[in-house]
Tab-separated table of N, CA, C and O in Angstrom:
chain	number	residue	atom	x	y	z
A	1	MET	N	-1.187	-10.401	-30.149
A	1	MET	CA	-0.700	-9.987	-28.850
A	1	MET	C	-1.002	-8.507	-28.662
A	1	MET	O	-0.743	-7.693	-29.533
A	2	LYS	N	-1.507	-8.152	-27.513
A	2	LYS	CA	-1.828	-6.777	-27.188
A	2	LYS	C	-0.567	-6.036	-26.736
A	2	LYS	O	0.195	-6.539	-25.924
A	3	ALA	N	-0.367	-4.842	-27.268
A	3	ALA	CA	0.839	-4.082	-26.955
A	3	ALA	C	0.762	-3.408	-25.592
A	3	ALA	O	1.781	-3.196	-24.944
A	4	SER	N	-0.448	-3.051	-25.146
A	4	SER	CA	-0.580	-2.401	-23.845
A	4	SER	C	-1.973	-2.642	-23.283
A	4	SER	O	-2.898	-3.004	-24.014
A	5	VAL	N	-2.114	-2.431	-22.006
A	5	VAL	CA	-3.387	-2.574	-21.312
A	5	VAL	C	-3.594	-1.332	-20.470
A	5	VAL	O	-2.664	-0.867	-19.806
A	6	ARG	N	-4.788	-0.782	-20.480
A	6	ARG	CA	-5.090	0.454	-19.760
A	6	ARG	C	-5.561	0.150	-18.336
A	6	ARG	O	-6.208	-0.846	-18.080
A	7	SER	N	-5.203	1.019	-17.415
A	7	SER	CA	-5.712	0.921	-16.042
A	7	SER	C	-6.145	2.304	-15.585
A	7	SER	O	-5.760	3.314	-16.169
A	8	ASN	N	-6.956	2.346	-14.536
A	8	ASN	CA	-7.413	3.621	-13.973
A	8	ASN	C	-6.516	4.108	-12.836
A	8	ASN	O	-6.805	5.117	-12.218
A	9	TRP	N	-5.450	3.391	-12.548
A	9	TRP	CA	-4.586	3.729	-11.424
A	9	TRP	C	-3.922	5.082	-11.631
A	9	TRP	O	-3.415	5.389	-12.691
A	10	LYS	N	-3.918	5.873	-10.561
A	10	LYS	CA	-3.144	7.116	-10.546
A	10	LYS	C	-1.740	6.839	-10.012
A	10	LYS	O	-0.802	7.542	-10.306
A	11	THR	N	-1.627	5.783	-9.209
A	11	THR	CA	-0.344	5.383	-8.644
A	11	THR	C	-0.393	3.910	-8.253
A	11	THR	O	-1.467	3.329	-8.142
A	12	ALA	N	0.762	3.345	-8.047
A	12	ALA	CA	0.885	1.984	-7.537
A	12	ALA	C	1.640	2.060	-6.210
A	12	ALA	O	2.707	2.658	-6.129
A	13	ILE	N	1.054	1.485	-5.176
A	13	ILE	CA	1.661	1.453	-3.852
A	13	ILE	C	2.260	0.058	-3.655
A	13	ILE	O	1.558	-0.941	-3.773
A	14	LEU	N	3.547	0.004	-3.378
A	14	LEU	CA	4.241	-1.264	-3.178
A	14	LEU	C	4.428	-1.508	-1.690
A	14	LEU	O	4.996	-0.671	-0.983
A	15	VAL	N	3.931	-2.635	-1.208
A	15	VAL	CA	4.025	-2.996	0.207
A	15	VAL	C	4.884	-4.255	0.308
A	15	VAL	O	4.605	-5.256	-0.352
A	16	CYS	N	5.913	-4.195	1.123
A	16	CYS	CA	6.819	-5.333	1.281
A	16	CYS	C	6.101	-6.504	1.963
A	16	CYS	O	5.662	-6.398	3.099
A	17	ARG	N	5.997	-7.605	1.247
A	17	ARG	CA	5.315	-8.790	1.758
A	17	ARG	C	6.099	-9.415	2.916
A	17	ARG	O	5.521	-9.872	3.902
A	18	LYS	N	7.422	-9.400	2.831
A	18	LYS	CA	8.263	-9.999	3.869
A	18	LYS	C	8.124	-9.232	5.189
A	18	LYS	O	8.002	-9.832	6.256
A	19	CYS	N	8.126	-7.893	5.104
A	19	CYS	CA	7.947	-7.076	6.309
A	19	CYS	C	6.586	-7.343	6.942
A	19	CYS	O	6.446	-7.423	8.159
A	20	SER	N	5.555	-7.448	6.089
A	20	SER	CA	4.197	-7.695	6.589
A	20	SER	C	4.125	-9.010	7.347
A	20	SER	O	3.449	-9.105	8.371
A	21	LYS	N	4.822	-10.023	6.861
A	21	LYS	CA	4.838	-11.319	7.556
A	21	LYS	C	5.577	-11.212	8.883
A	21	LYS	O	5.181	-11.811	9.873
A	22	LYS	N	6.662	-10.433	8.909
A	22	LYS	CA	7.455	-10.315	10.132
A	22	LYS	C	6.684	-9.626	11.255
A	22	LYS	O	6.838	-9.976	12.413
A	23	VAL	N	5.860	-8.615	10.917
A	23	VAL	CA	5.113	-7.930	11.975
A	23	VAL	C	3.813	-8.662	12.291
A	23	VAL	O	3.094	-8.280	13.199
A	24	ASP	N	3.511	-9.742	11.525
A	24	ASP	CA	2.374	-10.618	11.811
A	24	ASP	C	1.068	-9.840	11.921
A	24	ASP	O	0.398	-9.856	12.951
A	25	GLY	N	0.703	-9.138	10.854
A	25	GLY	CA	-0.544	-8.359	10.857
A	25	GLY	C	-0.312	-7.027	11.529
A	25	GLY	O	0.666	-6.348	11.252
A	26	GLY	N	-1.216	-6.661	12.413
A	26	GLY	CA	-1.036	-5.431	13.165
A	26	GLY	C	-1.762	-4.234	12.584
A	26	GLY	O	-1.649	-3.134	13.093
A	27	PHE	N	-2.532	-4.438	11.497
A	27	PHE	CA	-3.229	-3.328	10.870
A	27	PHE	C	-4.714	-3.652	10.754
A	27	PHE	O	-5.119	-4.779	10.947
A	28	GLY	N	-5.501	-2.655	10.418
A	28	GLY	CA	-6.943	-2.830	10.284
A	28	GLY	C	-7.641	-2.587	11.599
A	28	GLY	O	-7.007	-2.334	12.629
A	29	PRO	N	-8.985	-2.649	11.582
A	29	PRO	CA	-9.777	-2.342	12.785
A	29	PRO	C	-9.446	-3.229	13.988
A	29	PRO	O	-9.405	-2.777	15.118
A	30	LYS	N	-9.198	-4.521	13.740
A	30	LYS	CA	-8.902	-5.456	14.829
A	30	LYS	C	-7.408	-5.667	15.013
A	30	LYS	O	-6.994	-6.391	15.908
A	31	GLY	N	-6.590	-5.074	14.146
A	31	GLY	CA	-5.147	-5.218	14.256
A	31	GLY	C	-4.634	-6.587	13.866
A	31	GLY	O	-3.605	-7.018	14.348
A	32	ASN	N	-5.364	-7.277	12.966
A	32	ASN	CA	-4.947	-8.626	12.595
A	32	ASN	C	-4.736	-8.814	11.091
A	32	ASN	O	-4.611	-9.933	10.633
A	33	GLN	N	-4.698	-7.721	10.318
A	33	GLN	CA	-4.534	-7.821	8.872
A	33	GLN	C	-3.164	-7.320	8.432
A	33	GLN	O	-2.603	-6.431	9.060
A	34	PRO	N	-2.653	-7.859	7.321
A	34	PRO	CA	-1.439	-7.291	6.740
A	34	PRO	C	-1.742	-5.879	6.230
A	34	PRO	O	-2.891	-5.551	5.919
A	35	LEU	N	-0.735	-5.046	6.119
A	35	LEU	CA	-0.926	-3.646	5.744
A	35	LEU	C	-1.617	-3.480	4.395
A	35	LEU	O	-2.545	-2.685	4.258
A	36	GLY	N	-1.186	-4.207	3.376
A	36	GLY	CA	-1.780	-4.062	2.050
A	36	GLY	C	-3.268	-4.332	2.052
A	36	GLY	O	-4.063	-3.554	1.523
A	37	LYS	N	-3.672	-5.414	2.671
A	37	LYS	CA	-5.083	-5.792	2.733
A	37	LYS	C	-5.886	-4.774	3.538
A	37	LYS	O	-6.984	-4.372	3.140
A	38	ALA	N	-5.350	-4.336	4.667
A	38	ALA	CA	-6.042	-3.363	5.509
A	38	ALA	C	-6.232	-2.037	4.774
A	38	ALA	O	-7.299	-1.423	4.846
A	39	LEU	N	-5.227	-1.599	4.037
A	39	LEU	CA	-5.302	-0.334	3.308
A	39	LEU	C	-6.315	-0.418	2.165
A	39	LEU	O	-7.091	0.510	1.952
A	40	LYS	N	-6.331	-1.547	1.452
A	40	LYS	CA	-7.316	-1.737	0.380
A	40	LYS	C	-8.736	-1.664	0.930
A	40	LYS	O	-9.601	-0.999	0.361
A	41	LYS	N	-8.984	-2.365	2.036
A	41	LYS	CA	-10.320	-2.363	2.632
A	41	LYS	C	-10.685	-0.982	3.163
A	41	LYS	O	-11.810	-0.520	2.996
A	42	HIS	N	-9.745	-0.336	3.821
A	42	HIS	CA	-9.987	0.977	4.420
A	42	HIS	C	-10.379	2.011	3.365
A	42	HIS	O	-11.244	2.841	3.594
A	43	LEU	N	-9.743	1.939	2.196
A	43	LEU	CA	-10.004	2.904	1.124
A	43	LEU	C	-11.115	2.455	0.184
A	43	LEU	O	-11.514	3.208	-0.697
A	44	SER	N	-11.621	1.235	0.362
A	44	SER	CA	-12.677	0.670	-0.490
A	44	SER	C	-12.315	0.775	-1.973
A	44	SER	O	-13.119	1.219	-2.791
A	45	LEU	N	-11.088	0.388	-2.300
A	45	LEU	CA	-10.634	0.442	-3.685
A	45	LEU	C	-11.269	-0.676	-4.499
A	45	LEU	O	-11.440	-1.788	-4.003
A	46	LYS	N	-11.602	-0.369	-5.748
A	46	LYS	CA	-12.085	-1.404	-6.656
A	46	LYS	C	-10.944	-2.361	-6.939
A	46	LYS	O	-9.775	-1.999	-6.875
A	47	LYS	N	-11.296	-3.572	-7.313
A	47	LYS	CA	-10.275	-4.594	-7.579
A	47	LYS	C	-9.662	-4.423	-8.961
A	47	LYS	O	-10.294	-3.916	-9.877
A	48	GLY	N	-8.434	-4.869	-9.077
A	48	GLY	CA	-7.752	-4.901	-10.358
A	48	GLY	C	-7.473	-3.534	-10.951
A	48	GLY	O	-7.236	-2.563	-10.242
A	49	ARG	N	-7.555	-3.460	-12.266
A	49	ARG	CA	-7.206	-2.241	-12.992
A	49	ARG	C	-8.265	-1.156	-12.888
A	49	ARG	O	-8.038	-0.034	-13.292
A	50	LYS	N	-9.443	-1.472	-12.334
A	50	LYS	CA	-10.533	-0.498	-12.274
A	50	LYS	C	-10.432	0.439	-11.076
A	50	LYS	O	-11.126	1.434	-11.012
A	51	GLY	N	-9.594	0.130	-10.131
A	51	GLY	CA	-9.439	0.964	-8.950
A	51	GLY	C	-8.713	2.266	-9.253
A	51	GLY	O	-8.086	2.428	-10.309
A	52	ASP	N	-8.794	3.207	-8.321
A	52	ASP	CA	-8.094	4.487	-8.468
A	52	ASP	C	-6.598	4.336	-8.242
A	52	ASP	O	-5.805	5.142	-8.706
A	53	ALA	N	-6.229	3.312	-7.486
A	53	ALA	CA	-4.811	3.059	-7.200
A	53	ALA	C	-4.627	1.559	-7.045
A	53	ALA	O	-5.580	0.837	-6.746
A	54	GLY	N	-3.415	1.112	-7.241
A	54	GLY	CA	-3.101	-0.290	-7.036
A	54	GLY	C	-2.244	-0.437	-5.793
A	54	GLY	O	-1.273	0.294	-5.617
A	55	ILE	N	-2.647	-1.339	-4.922
A	55	ILE	CA	-1.851	-1.639	-3.732
A	55	ILE	C	-1.359	-3.069	-3.910
A	55	ILE	O	-2.140	-4.013	-3.917
A	56	LEU	N	-0.049	-3.194	-4.105
A	56	LEU	CA	0.546	-4.469	-4.464
A	56	LEU	C	1.508	-4.956	-3.397
A	56	LEU	O	2.387	-4.205	-2.960
A	57	ASP	N	1.340	-6.211	-2.977
A	57	ASP	CA	2.313	-6.837	-2.094
A	57	ASP	C	3.435	-7.359	-2.978
A	57	ASP	O	3.202	-8.116	-3.916
A	58	VAL	N	4.648	-6.914	-2.697
A	58	VAL	CA	5.805	-7.289	-3.510
A	58	VAL	C	6.834	-8.001	-2.638
A	58	VAL	O	6.754	-7.964	-1.415
A	59	GLY	N	7.807	-8.613	-3.271
A	59	GLY	CA	8.883	-9.277	-2.546
A	59	GLY	C	9.705	-8.284	-1.748
A	59	GLY	O	9.435	-7.085	-1.735
A	60	CYS	N	10.710	-8.765	-1.095
A	60	CYS	CA	11.533	-7.943	-0.218
A	60	CYS	C	12.079	-6.706	-0.931
A	60	CYS	O	12.616	-6.789	-2.024
A	61	LEU	N	11.942	-5.554	-0.297
A	61	LEU	CA	12.445	-4.297	-0.844
A	61	LEU	C	13.844	-3.975	-0.333
A	61	LEU	O	14.437	-2.981	-0.729
A	62	GLY	N	14.373	-4.795	0.580
A	62	GLY	CA	15.757	-4.669	1.008
A	62	GLY	C	16.017	-3.741	2.175
A	62	GLY	O	17.159	-3.563	2.566
A	63	ILE	N	14.987	-3.151	2.760
A	63	ILE	CA	15.189	-2.253	3.905
A	63	ILE	C	15.133	-3.039	5.221
A	63	ILE	O	15.969	-2.875	6.080
A	64	CYS	N	14.143	-3.888	5.378
A	64	CYS	CA	13.971	-4.776	6.532
A	64	CYS	C	14.047	-4.059	7.889
A	64	CYS	O	14.914	-4.361	8.719
A	65	PRO	N	13.145	-3.097	8.145
A	65	PRO	CA	13.132	-2.429	9.444
A	65	PRO	C	12.572	-3.363	10.515
A	65	PRO	O	11.781	-4.257	10.217
A	66	LYS	N	12.999	-3.176	11.758
A	66	LYS	CA	12.462	-3.987	12.849
A	66	LYS	C	11.123	-3.392	13.274
A	66	LYS	O	11.024	-2.202	13.576
A	67	GLY	N	10.081	-4.213	13.265
A	67	GLY	CA	8.778	-3.796	13.750
A	67	GLY	C	8.063	-2.794	12.859
A	67	GLY	O	7.262	-2.012	13.348
A	68	ALA	N	8.312	-2.818	11.553
A	68	ALA	CA	7.633	-1.910	10.634
A	68	ALA	C	7.572	-2.551	9.248
A	68	ALA	O	8.240	-3.542	8.982
A	69	VAL	N	6.735	-1.957	8.378
A	69	VAL	CA	6.561	-2.436	7.019
A	69	VAL	C	7.030	-1.343	6.062
A	69	VAL	O	6.671	-0.179	6.214
A	70	THR	N	7.819	-1.714	5.057
A	70	THR	CA	8.301	-0.769	4.058
A	70	THR	C	7.238	-0.575	2.984
A	70	THR	O	6.698	-1.547	2.460
A	71	VAL	N	6.942	0.699	2.668
A	71	VAL	CA	5.920	1.048	1.679
A	71	VAL	C	6.503	2.080	0.721
A	71	VAL	O	7.157	3.030	1.147
A	72	VAL	N	6.253	1.884	-0.583
A	72	VAL	CA	6.748	2.796	-1.608
A	72	VAL	C	5.576	3.250	-2.468
A	72	VAL	O	4.806	2.415	-2.952
A	73	ASN	N	5.451	4.557	-2.659
A	73	ASN	CA	4.474	5.105	-3.588
A	73	ASN	C	5.175	5.210	-4.945
A	73	ASN	O	6.162	5.928	-5.083
A	74	GLY	N	4.663	4.504	-5.942
A	74	GLY	CA	5.288	4.491	-7.253
A	74	GLY	C	5.359	5.861	-7.911
A	74	GLY	O	6.242	6.138	-8.704
A	75	ALA	N	4.429	6.758	-7.565
A	75	ALA	CA	4.416	8.096	-8.148
A	75	ALA	C	5.435	9.018	-7.476
A	75	ALA	O	5.805	10.046	-8.028
A	76	ALA	N	5.869	8.663	-6.284
A	76	ALA	CA	6.866	9.461	-5.552
A	76	ALA	C	7.881	8.489	-4.961
A	76	ALA	O	8.017	8.367	-3.747
A	77	SER	N	8.603	7.807	-5.820
A	77	SER	CA	9.426	6.686	-5.386
A	77	SER	C	10.731	7.059	-4.685
A	77	SER	O	11.470	6.188	-4.255
A	78	ARG	N	11.018	8.332	-4.531
A	78	ARG	CA	12.251	8.729	-3.827
A	78	ARG	C	12.105	8.609	-2.318
A	78	ARG	O	13.096	8.456	-1.613
A	79	ASP	N	10.879	8.716	-1.801
A	79	ASP	CA	10.639	8.674	-0.357
A	79	ASP	C	9.892	7.398	0.010
A	79	ASP	O	8.743	7.212	-0.383
A	80	TRP	N	10.552	6.531	0.760
A	80	TRP	CA	9.951	5.286	1.206
A	80	TRP	C	9.485	5.471	2.643
A	80	TRP	O	10.108	6.178	3.433
A	81	LEU	N	8.387	4.827	2.994
A	81	LEU	CA	7.829	4.940	4.338
A	81	LEU	C	8.064	3.652	5.117
A	81	LEU	O	8.026	2.562	4.551
A	82	LEU	N	8.283	3.792	6.408
A	82	LEU	CA	8.365	2.663	7.325
A	82	LEU	C	7.168	2.787	8.252
A	82	LEU	O	7.107	3.704	9.074
A	83	VAL	N	6.212	1.887	8.103
A	83	VAL	CA	4.923	1.988	8.791
A	83	VAL	C	4.863	0.968	9.916
A	83	VAL	O	4.986	-0.231	9.693
A	84	LYS	N	4.651	1.457	11.130
A	84	LYS	CA	4.565	0.589	12.305
A	84	LYS	C	3.148	0.042	12.465
A	84	LYS	O	2.183	0.705	12.084
A	85	PRO	N	3.005	-1.170	13.021
A	85	PRO	CA	1.672	-1.730	13.260
A	85	PRO	C	0.819	-0.776	14.099
A	85	PRO	O	1.326	-0.085	14.980
A	86	GLY	N	-0.459	-0.731	13.780
A	86	GLY	CA	-1.379	0.147	14.495
A	86	GLY	C	-1.392	1.562	13.962
A	86	GLY	O	-2.065	2.428	14.508
A	87	ALA	N	-0.660	1.833	12.886
A	87	ALA	CA	-0.599	3.185	12.315
A	87	ALA	C	-1.993	3.620	11.843
A	87	ALA	O	-2.817	2.794	11.447
A	88	ASP	N	-2.242	4.914	11.890
A	88	ASP	CA	-3.504	5.487	11.428
A	88	ASP	C	-3.577	5.378	9.908
A	88	ASP	O	-2.784	5.997	9.199
A	89	LEU	N	-4.526	4.595	9.405
A	89	LEU	CA	-4.624	4.368	7.966
A	89	LEU	C	-5.081	5.616	7.215
A	89	LEU	O	-4.714	5.802	6.055
A	90	ASP	N	-5.852	6.491	7.859
A	90	ASP	CA	-6.245	7.753	7.219
A	90	ASP	C	-5.014	8.627	6.975
A	90	ASP	O	-4.843	9.185	5.891
A	91	ALA	N	-4.168	8.730	7.976
A	91	ALA	CA	-2.950	9.541	7.846
A	91	ALA	C	-2.005	8.923	6.819
A	91	ALA	O	-1.398	9.641	6.020
A	92	LEU	N	-1.892	7.602	6.809
A	92	LEU	CA	-1.034	6.923	5.841
A	92	LEU	C	-1.547	7.154	4.423
A	92	LEU	O	-0.775	7.478	3.527
A	93	ALA	N	-2.859	7.004	4.210
A	93	ALA	CA	-3.443	7.222	2.882
A	93	ALA	C	-3.204	8.655	2.411
A	93	ALA	O	-2.893	8.885	1.247
A	94	ALA	N	-3.306	9.626	3.319
A	94	ALA	CA	-3.061	11.024	2.955
A	94	ALA	C	-1.591	11.223	2.597
A	94	ALA	O	-1.275	11.900	1.614
A	95	GLU	N	-0.696	10.611	3.359
A	95	GLU	CA	0.738	10.763	3.092
A	95	GLU	C	1.138	10.121	1.756
A	95	GLU	O	2.014	10.610	1.053
A	96	LEU	N	0.426	9.050	1.389
A	96	LEU	CA	0.694	8.381	0.122
A	96	LEU	C	-0.013	9.057	-1.055
A	96	LEU	O	0.174	8.665	-2.190
A	97	GLY	N	-0.848	10.052	-0.759
A	97	GLY	CA	-1.561	10.767	-1.821
A	97	GLY	C	-2.753	9.999	-2.354
A	97	GLY	O	-3.177	10.233	-3.487
A	98	LEU	N	-3.313	9.098	-1.546
A	98	LEU	CA	-4.443	8.291	-1.988
A	98	LEU	C	-5.792	8.931	-1.705
A	98	LEU	O	-6.805	8.467	-2.198
A	99	VAL	N	-5.808	9.968	-0.897
A	99	VAL	CA	-7.047	10.683	-0.590
A	99	VAL	C	-6.820	12.181	-0.777
A	99	VAL	O	-5.708	12.669	-0.635
A	100	GLU	N	-7.892	12.864	-1.095
A	100	GLU	CA	-7.817	14.314	-1.232
A	100	GLU	C	-7.732	14.922	0.164
A	100	GLU	O	-8.497	14.569	1.048
A	101	THR	N	-6.795	15.824	0.362
A	101	THR	CA	-6.681	16.509	1.641
A	101	THR	C	-7.432	17.816	1.566
A	101	THR	O	-7.354	18.522	0.559
A	102	GLY	N	-8.191	18.100	2.598
A	102	GLY	CA	-8.990	19.332	2.629
A	102	GLY	C	-8.113	20.574	2.688
A	102	GLY	O	-7.067	20.611	3.299
A	103	ALA	N	-8.564	21.617	1.987
A	103	ALA	CA	-7.773	22.857	1.990
A	103	ALA	C	-8.526	23.961	2.675
A	103	ALA	O	-9.672	23.935	2.877
């Protein structure tokens, strides 16, 4: 049995699957994708452990906002985000620390 497995992730982003179903998509270029899938495609992340970050759809996080999706950055887990459909994915990725911000 292996004691540990290595990944290239700098952080894990948790996206509430229940919230994503309630807002019925609303993200991506056509506005018809769930947030997790749209963010993965937008950032062109590699699949699995080889990516720079992991974007995981998880069960209910217990916030249940109306008309938004709950998102948690595992590296900064004190601040949770409530993301409304149609949100700018570039701004969201920057807020989650998934892209380098120009100085």
